[in-house]
C-alpha angles and dihedrals in degrees: 000000000000114000123208104162098130091042090056093057088060097044096050099056085098129050115257126215080240095054109114131205112273136114117258110264094024115135124215115258133208113263113250117255102043116143127199130190141154122242119183089331095313117122106220120189120190111198131183123234113264112250114276107264095016120126139191117249095245119112137211130198140305086202138342119278091207125036121178115187137072140194094229127008143076114359094243087065095047101092122195115182092343090169102146130054141140136195117244120224094257088051100262115141124225118203125190099211093196093182090070100027089244140132115216125195121203132182125246089276095047100259111149112248104171153344132212140165121044130178116310145084096255125106110301096007125116143212115198096359106206111166148013127198146159122277134198113284096026088294125144127232130193135179134202145150151306097069090357090264122182130217128203121212129181119240097277090054095258110151117245111166147332126222137170130219104256139175138185083244115094115274094337091138091056082062109042110091117197117239105164151000123232123215091253093057093257113135129224116218141175134210109197108156111204089237098059136058098220133071137204113222114195139176117226134194122246086256097058097259119135111248103174145347125218086199137230112333133182108273135177115331117243137157118229115204138163120240125215090278092058091250119139114247129190124217122191126221121235108246095002127171127269134203105238113202136181151119124288105182107293089347133089120222118213114163137151113228097229089103137019094265126131107198116193125191135201120242088261091063092255114135109245106169141024117193116193130186128194106256134174109228118229129203119213113238130206090264088056086059092059093049085049090053092046091053093046093051092047088062090049092050092058089053109103119215096035116153121253108275098014094116093053093044086047091052091049090049094055094055088085103046110125123244121243114247091245135356115266115275093226137348119216135014125203130178118213120213090261092062096255115142118221114201116186117220116241111258106230116214115267089010101093120180119218085231136008116278125219133180111220120212124190123241095277093046105261112142112245097178150270127313132181125217121204114273118259097029115125095206112222101172142000117206132177094281108006147049121221110208144167121223148152135228127224091275088059093248116152128232138179109212148179120225120189122240129200119194094195083235096310 
């Protein structure tokens, strides 16, 4: 994918706030104490927690080598909700600019090449564009509502075809939400209705036919009640678990965050690997609920057009929010292009870190150590020697950036 080796040499002439103690050329080694075994055809890896304060020798930064985005200027560089992007094998960068229903392509230096899409229902147009991803043969796939349709484009953005995830079962395609594309062109989806605390994770073929199901898994926790009018109401749970999903090489990750356990499945839906890491369970307290309410109210306060008294009523309603039994054990998983798995530590209330902290596992699931990433970066893709991210500055201007990553020989 994107190659930034020559740029990294220039960037790393000075030390970064995200440079970690390790001699040049050191390769990461597995933490002592890891135990691996097989059980009924499932590989189980038990890992210790890396020592507090320790860091891998990998380095990020100290600044981006490519930055796309401007306060003022030509339209292609004015980004609006550009939350999804990826790098192509030749270095080009593809960005889903959701705010304009467009896909924009840039060269390896961040220069605009072309734009396609736009609002509409015709071929190659979008309504509620949500994601863009690589497709086999250096092609590009995007998905969007209504009906969560998918459109395929060639490497230059020329429209090819569109399809939806369909099944013989009634209206299944309306519920299957694509979330990632595997290298073989099969598509990972999730069905997680708001009124249920379970989710169905499935794998689909490139023609929209169902290939396999991982089954029904624990999803986001909610409480369903009936009000005095007889209507169903949903109530969230503070610090509730989530179902984290993604890809890890040929495997599919689908794991609830209740325990520090990463569950990885084969393409046929069979469980293949369980990766655990030592973790101390924490129980939320009433003081944590106050923190949660303050965070929720702060988000409401930034929403324009709310009716008078809405924020106060919301604060009062949130007082009865139930607490989860335990805090989540982790928050996000990302696999890089070398097969390593990055698992982000859960940020406990009132214990803010200076930067996001991740545990890195090798391709077999053995823990290597901790690494920090610069704050404010929403990671889209991790290559061999770069990270592609979305970020905002102090003026809320959006950018898609490439940050160099040096693995110190690992």
